[in-house]
GROMACS .gro file of C-alpha atoms in nm:
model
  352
    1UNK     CA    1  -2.511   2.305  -0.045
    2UNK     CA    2  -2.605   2.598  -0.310
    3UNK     CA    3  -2.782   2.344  -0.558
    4UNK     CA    4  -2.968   2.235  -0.233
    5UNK     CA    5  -3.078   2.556  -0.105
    6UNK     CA    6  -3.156   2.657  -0.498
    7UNK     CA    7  -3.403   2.344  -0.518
    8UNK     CA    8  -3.606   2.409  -0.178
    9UNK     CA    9  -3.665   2.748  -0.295
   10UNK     CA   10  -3.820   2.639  -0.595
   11UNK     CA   11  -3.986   2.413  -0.431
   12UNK     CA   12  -4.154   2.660  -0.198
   13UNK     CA   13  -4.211   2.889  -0.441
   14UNK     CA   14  -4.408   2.632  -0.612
   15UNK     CA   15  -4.588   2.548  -0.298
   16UNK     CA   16  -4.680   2.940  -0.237
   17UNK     CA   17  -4.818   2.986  -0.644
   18UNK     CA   18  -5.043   2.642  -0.604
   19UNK     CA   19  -5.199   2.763  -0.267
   20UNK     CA   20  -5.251   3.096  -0.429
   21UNK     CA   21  -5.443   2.965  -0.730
   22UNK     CA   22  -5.658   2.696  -0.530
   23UNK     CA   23  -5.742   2.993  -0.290
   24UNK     CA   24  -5.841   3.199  -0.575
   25UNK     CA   25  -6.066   2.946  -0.707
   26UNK     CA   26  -6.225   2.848  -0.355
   27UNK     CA   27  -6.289   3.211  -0.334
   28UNK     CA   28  -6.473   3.320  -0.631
   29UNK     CA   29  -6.636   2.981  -0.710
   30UNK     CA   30  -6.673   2.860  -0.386
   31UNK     CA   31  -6.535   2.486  -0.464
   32UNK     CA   32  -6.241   2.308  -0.460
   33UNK     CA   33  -6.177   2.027  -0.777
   34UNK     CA   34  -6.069   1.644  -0.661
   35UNK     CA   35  -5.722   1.632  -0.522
   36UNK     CA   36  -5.596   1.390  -0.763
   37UNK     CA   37  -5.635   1.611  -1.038
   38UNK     CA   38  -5.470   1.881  -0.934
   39UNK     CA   39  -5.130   1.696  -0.791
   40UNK     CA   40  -5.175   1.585  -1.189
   41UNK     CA   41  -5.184   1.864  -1.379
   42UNK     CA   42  -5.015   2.074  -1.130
   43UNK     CA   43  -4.692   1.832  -1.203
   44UNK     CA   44  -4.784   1.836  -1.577
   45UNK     CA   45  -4.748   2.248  -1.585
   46UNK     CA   46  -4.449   2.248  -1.379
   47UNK     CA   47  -4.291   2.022  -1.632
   48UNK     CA   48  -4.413   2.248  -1.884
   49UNK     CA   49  -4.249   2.548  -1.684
   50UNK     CA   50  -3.913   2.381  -1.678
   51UNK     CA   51  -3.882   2.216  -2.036
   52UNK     CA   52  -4.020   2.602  -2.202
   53UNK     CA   53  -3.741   2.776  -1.979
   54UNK     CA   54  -3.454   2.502  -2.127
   55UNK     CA   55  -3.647   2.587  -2.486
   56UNK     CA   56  -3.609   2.979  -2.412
   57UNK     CA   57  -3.285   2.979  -2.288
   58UNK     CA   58  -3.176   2.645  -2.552
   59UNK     CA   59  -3.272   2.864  -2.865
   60UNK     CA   60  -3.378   3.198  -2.757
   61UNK     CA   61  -3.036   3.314  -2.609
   62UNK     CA   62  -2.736   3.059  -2.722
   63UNK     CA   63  -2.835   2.959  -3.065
   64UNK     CA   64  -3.002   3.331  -3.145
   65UNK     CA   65  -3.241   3.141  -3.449
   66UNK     CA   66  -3.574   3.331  -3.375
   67UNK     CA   67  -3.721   3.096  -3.704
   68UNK     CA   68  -3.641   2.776  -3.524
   69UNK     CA   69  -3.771   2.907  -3.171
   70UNK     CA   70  -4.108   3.043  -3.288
   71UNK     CA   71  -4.133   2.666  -3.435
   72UNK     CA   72  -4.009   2.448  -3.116
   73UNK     CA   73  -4.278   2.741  -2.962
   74UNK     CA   74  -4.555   2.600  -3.174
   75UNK     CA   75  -4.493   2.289  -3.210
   76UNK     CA   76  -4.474   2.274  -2.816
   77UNK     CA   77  -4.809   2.434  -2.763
   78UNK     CA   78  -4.946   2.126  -2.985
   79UNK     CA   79  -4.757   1.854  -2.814
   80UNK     CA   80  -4.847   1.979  -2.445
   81UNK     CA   81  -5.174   1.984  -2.568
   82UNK     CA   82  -5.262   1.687  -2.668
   83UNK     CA   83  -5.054   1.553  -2.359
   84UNK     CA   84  -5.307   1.730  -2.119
   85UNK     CA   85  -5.587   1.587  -2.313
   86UNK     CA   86  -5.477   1.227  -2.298
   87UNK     CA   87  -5.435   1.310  -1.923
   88UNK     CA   88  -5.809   1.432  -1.905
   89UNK     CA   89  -5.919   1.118  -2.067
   90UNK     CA   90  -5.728   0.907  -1.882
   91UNK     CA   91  -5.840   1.090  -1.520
   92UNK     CA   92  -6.220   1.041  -1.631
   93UNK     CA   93  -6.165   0.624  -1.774
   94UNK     CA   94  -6.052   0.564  -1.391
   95UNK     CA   95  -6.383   0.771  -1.310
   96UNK     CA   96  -6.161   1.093  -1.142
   97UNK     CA   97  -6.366   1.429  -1.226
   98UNK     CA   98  -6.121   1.711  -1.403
   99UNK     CA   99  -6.188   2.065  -1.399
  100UNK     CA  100  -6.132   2.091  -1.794
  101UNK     CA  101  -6.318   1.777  -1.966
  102UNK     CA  102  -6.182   1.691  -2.298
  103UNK     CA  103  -6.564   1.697  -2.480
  104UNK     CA  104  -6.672   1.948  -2.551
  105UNK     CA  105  -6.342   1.979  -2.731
  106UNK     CA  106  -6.367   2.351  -2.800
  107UNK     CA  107  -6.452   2.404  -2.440
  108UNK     CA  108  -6.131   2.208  -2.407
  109UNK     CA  109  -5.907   2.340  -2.628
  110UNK     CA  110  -5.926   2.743  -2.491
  111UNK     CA  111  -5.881   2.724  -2.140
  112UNK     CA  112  -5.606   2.474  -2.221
  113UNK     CA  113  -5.410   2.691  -2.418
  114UNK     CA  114  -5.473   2.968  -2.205
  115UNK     CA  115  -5.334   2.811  -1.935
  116UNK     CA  116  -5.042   2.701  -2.132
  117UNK     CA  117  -5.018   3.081  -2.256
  118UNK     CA  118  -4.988   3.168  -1.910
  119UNK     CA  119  -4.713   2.881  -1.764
  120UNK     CA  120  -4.558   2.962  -2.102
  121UNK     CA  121  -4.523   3.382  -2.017
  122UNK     CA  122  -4.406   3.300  -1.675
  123UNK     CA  123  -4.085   3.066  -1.779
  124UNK     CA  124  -4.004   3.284  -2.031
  125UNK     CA  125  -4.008   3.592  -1.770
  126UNK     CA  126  -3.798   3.388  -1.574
  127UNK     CA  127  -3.609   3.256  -1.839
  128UNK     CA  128  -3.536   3.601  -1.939
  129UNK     CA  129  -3.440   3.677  -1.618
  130UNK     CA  130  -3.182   3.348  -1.549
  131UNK     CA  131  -3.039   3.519  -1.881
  132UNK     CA  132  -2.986   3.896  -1.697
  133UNK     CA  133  -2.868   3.767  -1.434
  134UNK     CA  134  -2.622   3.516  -1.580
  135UNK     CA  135  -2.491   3.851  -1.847
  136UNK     CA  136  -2.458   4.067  -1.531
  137UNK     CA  137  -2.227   3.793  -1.345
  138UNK     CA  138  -2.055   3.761  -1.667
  139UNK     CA  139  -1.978   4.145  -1.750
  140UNK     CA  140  -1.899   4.111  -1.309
  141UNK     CA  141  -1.671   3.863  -1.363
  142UNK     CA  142  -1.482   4.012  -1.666
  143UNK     CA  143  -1.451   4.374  -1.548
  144UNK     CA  144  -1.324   4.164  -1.233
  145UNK     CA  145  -1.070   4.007  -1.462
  146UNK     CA  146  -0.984   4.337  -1.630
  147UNK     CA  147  -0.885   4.502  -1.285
  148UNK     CA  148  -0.691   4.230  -1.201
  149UNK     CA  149  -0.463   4.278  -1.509
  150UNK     CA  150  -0.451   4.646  -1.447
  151UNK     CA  151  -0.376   4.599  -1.057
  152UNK     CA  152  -0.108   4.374  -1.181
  153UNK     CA  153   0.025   4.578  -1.438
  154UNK     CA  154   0.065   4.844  -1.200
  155UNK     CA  155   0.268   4.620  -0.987
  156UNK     CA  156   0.507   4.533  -1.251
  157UNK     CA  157   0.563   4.930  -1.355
  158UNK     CA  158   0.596   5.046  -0.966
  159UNK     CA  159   0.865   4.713  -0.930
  160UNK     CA  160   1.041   4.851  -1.289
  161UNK     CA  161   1.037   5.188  -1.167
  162UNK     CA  162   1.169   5.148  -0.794
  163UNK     CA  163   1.447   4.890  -0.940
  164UNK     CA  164   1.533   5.128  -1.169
  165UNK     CA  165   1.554   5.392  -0.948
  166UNK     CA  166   1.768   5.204  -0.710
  167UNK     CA  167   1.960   5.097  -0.964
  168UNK     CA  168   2.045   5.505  -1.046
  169UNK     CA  169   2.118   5.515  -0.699
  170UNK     CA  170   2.405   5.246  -0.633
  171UNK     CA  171   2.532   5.271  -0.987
  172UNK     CA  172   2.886   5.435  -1.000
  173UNK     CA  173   3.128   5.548  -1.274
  174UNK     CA  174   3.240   5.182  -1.387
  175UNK     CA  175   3.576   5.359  -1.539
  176UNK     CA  176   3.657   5.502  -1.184
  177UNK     CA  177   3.619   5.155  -1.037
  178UNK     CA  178   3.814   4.926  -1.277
  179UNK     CA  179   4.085   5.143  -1.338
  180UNK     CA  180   4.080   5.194  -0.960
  181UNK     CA  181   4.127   4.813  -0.926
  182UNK     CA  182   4.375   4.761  -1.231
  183UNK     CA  183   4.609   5.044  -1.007
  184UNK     CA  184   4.533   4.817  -0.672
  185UNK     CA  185   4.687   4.505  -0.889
  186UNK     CA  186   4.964   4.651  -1.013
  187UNK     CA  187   5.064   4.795  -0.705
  188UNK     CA  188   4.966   4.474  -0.499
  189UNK     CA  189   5.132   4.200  -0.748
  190UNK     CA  190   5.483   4.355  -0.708
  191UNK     CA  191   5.432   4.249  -0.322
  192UNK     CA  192   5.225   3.930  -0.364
  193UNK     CA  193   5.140   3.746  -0.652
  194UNK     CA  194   4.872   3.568  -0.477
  195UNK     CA  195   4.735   3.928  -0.361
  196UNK     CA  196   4.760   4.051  -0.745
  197UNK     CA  197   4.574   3.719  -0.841
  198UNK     CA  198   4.294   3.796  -0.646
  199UNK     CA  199   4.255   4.178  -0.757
  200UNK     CA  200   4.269   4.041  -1.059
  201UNK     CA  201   3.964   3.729  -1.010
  202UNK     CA  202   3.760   4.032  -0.839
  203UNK     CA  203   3.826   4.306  -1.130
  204UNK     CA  204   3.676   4.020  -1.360
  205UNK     CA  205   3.411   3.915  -1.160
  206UNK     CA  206   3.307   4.274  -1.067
  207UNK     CA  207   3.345   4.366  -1.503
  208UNK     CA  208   3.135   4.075  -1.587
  209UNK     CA  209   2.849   4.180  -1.273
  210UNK     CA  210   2.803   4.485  -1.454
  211UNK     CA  211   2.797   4.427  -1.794
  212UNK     CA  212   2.524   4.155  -1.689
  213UNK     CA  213   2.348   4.366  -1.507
  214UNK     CA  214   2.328   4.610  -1.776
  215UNK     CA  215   2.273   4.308  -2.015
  216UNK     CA  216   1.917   4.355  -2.262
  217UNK     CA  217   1.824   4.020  -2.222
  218UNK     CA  218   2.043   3.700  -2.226
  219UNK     CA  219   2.423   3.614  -2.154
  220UNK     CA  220   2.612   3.337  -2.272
  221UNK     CA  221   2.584   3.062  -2.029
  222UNK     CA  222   2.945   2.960  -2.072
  223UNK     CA  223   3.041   3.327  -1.939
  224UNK     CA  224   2.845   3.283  -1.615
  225UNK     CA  225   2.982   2.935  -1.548
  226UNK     CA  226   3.354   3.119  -1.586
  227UNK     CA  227   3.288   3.358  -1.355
  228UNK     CA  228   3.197   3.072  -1.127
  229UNK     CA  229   3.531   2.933  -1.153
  230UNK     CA  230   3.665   3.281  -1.078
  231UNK     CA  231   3.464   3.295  -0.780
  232UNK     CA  232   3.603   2.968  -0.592
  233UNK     CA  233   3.944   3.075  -0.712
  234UNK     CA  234   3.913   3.348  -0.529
  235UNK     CA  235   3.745   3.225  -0.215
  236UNK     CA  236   4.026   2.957  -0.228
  237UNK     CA  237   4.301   3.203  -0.220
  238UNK     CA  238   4.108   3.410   0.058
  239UNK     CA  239   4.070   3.073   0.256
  240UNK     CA  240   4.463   2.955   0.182
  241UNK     CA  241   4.303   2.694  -0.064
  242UNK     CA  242   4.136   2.495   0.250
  243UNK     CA  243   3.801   2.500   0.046
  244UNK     CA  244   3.654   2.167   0.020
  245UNK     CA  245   3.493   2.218  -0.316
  246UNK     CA  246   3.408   1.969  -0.601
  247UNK     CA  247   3.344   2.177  -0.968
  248UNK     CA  248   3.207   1.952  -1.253
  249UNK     CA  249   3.095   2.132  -1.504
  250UNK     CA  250   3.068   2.023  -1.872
  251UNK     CA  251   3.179   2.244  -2.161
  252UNK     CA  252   2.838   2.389  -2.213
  253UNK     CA  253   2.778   2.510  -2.610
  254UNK     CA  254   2.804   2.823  -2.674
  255UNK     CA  255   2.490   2.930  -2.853
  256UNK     CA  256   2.305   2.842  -2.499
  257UNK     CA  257   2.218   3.145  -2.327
  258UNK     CA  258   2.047   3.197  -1.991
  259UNK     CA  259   1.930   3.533  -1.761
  260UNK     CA  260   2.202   3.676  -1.603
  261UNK     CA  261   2.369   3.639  -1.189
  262UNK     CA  262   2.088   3.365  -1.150
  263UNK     CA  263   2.390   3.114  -1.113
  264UNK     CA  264   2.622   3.348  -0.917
  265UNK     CA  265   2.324   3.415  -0.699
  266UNK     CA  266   2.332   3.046  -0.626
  267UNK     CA  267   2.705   2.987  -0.563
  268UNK     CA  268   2.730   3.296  -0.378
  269UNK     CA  269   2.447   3.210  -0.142
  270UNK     CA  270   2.648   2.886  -0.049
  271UNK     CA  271   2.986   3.079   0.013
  272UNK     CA  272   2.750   3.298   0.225
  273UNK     CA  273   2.584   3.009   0.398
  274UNK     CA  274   2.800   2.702   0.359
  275UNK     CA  275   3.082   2.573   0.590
  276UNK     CA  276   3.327   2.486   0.291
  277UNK     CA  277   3.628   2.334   0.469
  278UNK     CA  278   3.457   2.025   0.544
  279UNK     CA  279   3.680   1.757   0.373
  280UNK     CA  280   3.472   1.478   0.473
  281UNK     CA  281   3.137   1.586   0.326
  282UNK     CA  282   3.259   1.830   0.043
  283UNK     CA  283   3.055   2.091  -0.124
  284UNK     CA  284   3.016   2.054  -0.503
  285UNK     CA  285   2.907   2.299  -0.784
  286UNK     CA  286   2.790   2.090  -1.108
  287UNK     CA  287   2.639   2.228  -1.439
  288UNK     CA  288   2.540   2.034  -1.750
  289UNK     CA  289   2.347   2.073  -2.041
  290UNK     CA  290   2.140   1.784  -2.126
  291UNK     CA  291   1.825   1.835  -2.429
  292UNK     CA  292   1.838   2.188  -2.439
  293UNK     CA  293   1.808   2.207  -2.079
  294UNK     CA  294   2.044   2.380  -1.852
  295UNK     CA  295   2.090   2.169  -1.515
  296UNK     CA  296   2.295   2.305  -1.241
  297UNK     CA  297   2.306   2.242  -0.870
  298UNK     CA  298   2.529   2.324  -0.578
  299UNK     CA  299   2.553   2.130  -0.259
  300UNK     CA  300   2.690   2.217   0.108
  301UNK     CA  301   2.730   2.156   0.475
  302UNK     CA  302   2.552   2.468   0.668
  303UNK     CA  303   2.717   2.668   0.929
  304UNK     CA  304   2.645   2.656   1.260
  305UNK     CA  305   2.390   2.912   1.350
  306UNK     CA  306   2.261   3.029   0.998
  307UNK     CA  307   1.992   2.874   0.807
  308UNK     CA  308   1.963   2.909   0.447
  309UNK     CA  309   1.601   2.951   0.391
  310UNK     CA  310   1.536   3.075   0.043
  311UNK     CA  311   1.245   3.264   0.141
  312UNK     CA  312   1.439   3.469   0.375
  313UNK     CA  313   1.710   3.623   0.135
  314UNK     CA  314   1.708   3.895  -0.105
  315UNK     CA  315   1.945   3.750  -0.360
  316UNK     CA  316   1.756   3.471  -0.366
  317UNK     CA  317   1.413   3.589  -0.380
  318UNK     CA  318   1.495   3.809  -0.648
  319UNK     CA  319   1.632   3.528  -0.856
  320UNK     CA  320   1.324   3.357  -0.818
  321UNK     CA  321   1.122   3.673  -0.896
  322UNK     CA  322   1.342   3.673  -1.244
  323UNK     CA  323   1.318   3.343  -1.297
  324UNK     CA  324   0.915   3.335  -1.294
  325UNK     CA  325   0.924   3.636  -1.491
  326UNK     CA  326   1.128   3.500  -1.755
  327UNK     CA  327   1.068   3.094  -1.785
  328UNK     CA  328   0.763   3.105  -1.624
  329UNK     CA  329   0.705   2.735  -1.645
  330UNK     CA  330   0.987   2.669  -1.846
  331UNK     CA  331   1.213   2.627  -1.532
  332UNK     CA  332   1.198   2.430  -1.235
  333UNK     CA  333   1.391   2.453  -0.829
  334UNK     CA  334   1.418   2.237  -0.628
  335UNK     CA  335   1.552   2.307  -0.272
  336UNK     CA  336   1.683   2.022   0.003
  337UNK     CA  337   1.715   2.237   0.329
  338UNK     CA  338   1.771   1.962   0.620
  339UNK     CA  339   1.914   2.033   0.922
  340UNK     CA  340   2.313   1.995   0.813
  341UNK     CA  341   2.302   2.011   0.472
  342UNK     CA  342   2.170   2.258   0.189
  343UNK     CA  343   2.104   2.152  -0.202
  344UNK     CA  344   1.965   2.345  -0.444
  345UNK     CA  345   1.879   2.223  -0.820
  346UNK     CA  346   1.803   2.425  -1.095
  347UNK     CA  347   1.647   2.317  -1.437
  348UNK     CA  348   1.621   2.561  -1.733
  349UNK     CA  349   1.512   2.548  -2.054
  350UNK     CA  350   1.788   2.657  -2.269
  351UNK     CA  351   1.745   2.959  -2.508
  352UNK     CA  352   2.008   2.984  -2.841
   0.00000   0.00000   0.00000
């Protein structure tokens, strides 16, 4: 629709400058030339407009070789000239009268190349100006660009600041807590050995949260998928082992590393979510490793009355943040959320 509008214009700009020149004419020498010559050499010069502005902005801008352009400028004064004589004679052999006739062919030849002078300053003007206005949208465009990246870097240092501030907020004395929990176990194991078993899964799971979360970079991926195990070992003992839950996961290498609590996240989203005592359609956990790439999935029957739309939780939303952050497209999710059932699989390119 642009191109369109971009065409009529010139086409009615064209029909405004040919009015204006045939008025000037009628005016100071009170006649008007034959009709067929000047649809003819009006098309001829607006040909000539259009090929010098594709010369100008061909050589004069892109290719920057003033030596070659001055020749191509030359050398197209001499071809356009000898076209608009051949025209000339050709108009007069089918007996049509032209305001310029080729004989004399001095009295030709300067008001020829005067007028090509003239079509020849007004492309270039406008050449000149396509170029300006093409630079401005450019420098536009990249200062556009520019603030983006700045805007965006902002983001990311207002995100870094207000996690790390919330971070100093909920952190506590990790000493305090563990030895806090290894006095709960001891006291609690003497009563129940199941009760001592759990202090225990929690006081690792809890350990390893930390030191994750205070991780530089990468964890072993072999450590997440333990605390895993730890974590249905001790949802089974707070359920009375009624959990219906499949685990099948592969002894992953251990050079393979991975971002920390992204697979807790997901296993403790479907304890969250999941109904888990469902022997008929069991819930599974399963993590492989298969080319370098880390592939783990859970699966589960919802509860009544909650919905486990990724887009609504925290945990999850953050994972996702990390994820992007880190693999960018180096990682891929895919999410099943039907009406019973929830699925969630996760790909990962594997670092060592």
């Amino acid at each position: 629709m642009k191109i369109k509008k971009k065409y009529l214009y010139h086409v009615i700009a064209w029909i405004i400058f040919i009015i204006y020149e045939v008025s000037v004419v009628v005016i100071i020498l009170g006649r008007i030339n034959n009709a067929v010559d000047y649809f003819v050499h009006y098309l001829f010069n607006i040909f000539f407009f259009y090929f010098n502005t594709w010369l100008v902005l061909k050589f004069a801008f892109e290719k920057k070789t003033r030596i070659r352009f001055i020749l191509f400028f030359l050398l197209e004064l001499i071809v356009f000239t000898a076209i608009s004589y051949e025209i000339n004679v050709t108009l007069l052999y089918f007996k049509i009268p032209v305001s310029k006739p080729p004989s004399p062919f001095a009295m030709f030849l300067l008001p020829t190349l005067w007028r090509e002078l003239y079509f020849l300053g007004i492309s270039s003007g406008y050449a000149f100006g396509l170029h300006i206005i093409r630079s401005h949208r450019k420098i536009i465009g990249m200062q556009q660009q520019e603030l983006f990246y700045i805007q965006k870097q902002n983001i990311l240092e207002t995100d870094l600041l207000k996690a790390r501030n919330a971070y100093l907020k909920l952190q506590i004395n990790p000493h305090l807590l563990f030895n806090t929990l290894n006095f709960v176990y001891n006291t609690v194991r003497k009563s129940s050995k199941e009760g001592g078993e759990a202090v225990m899964l929690l006081s690792d799971i809890t350990r390893y949260s930390y030191l994750a979360t205070n991780a530089e970079d990468l964890i072993v991926v072999n450590d997440e998928l333990e605390q895993i195990t730890n974590l249905v070992a001790l949802n089974q003992i707070r359920f009375n082992n009624t959990l219906a839950i499949d685990l099948d996961i592969d002894d992953i290498p251990d050079e393979y590393q991975i971002i920390p609590l992204v697979l807790l996240t997901l296993v403790e989203n479907m304890f969250k979510y999941g109904d888990l005592q469902q022997t008929e359609d069991r819930a599974s956990i399963t993590a492989q490793a298969v080319g370098g790439q880390l592939i783990f999935g859970t699966y589960n029957k919802k509860q009544h009355g909650k919905l486990a739309k990724t887009s609504d939780q925290t945990g999850i939303k953050n994972m996702i943040y990390r994820l992007d952050n880190y693999y960018a497209n180096n990682y891929s999710l895919e999410v099943i959320n039907n009406e019973d059932n929830f699925e969630i699989l996760l790909k990962v390119k594997l670092s060592v």
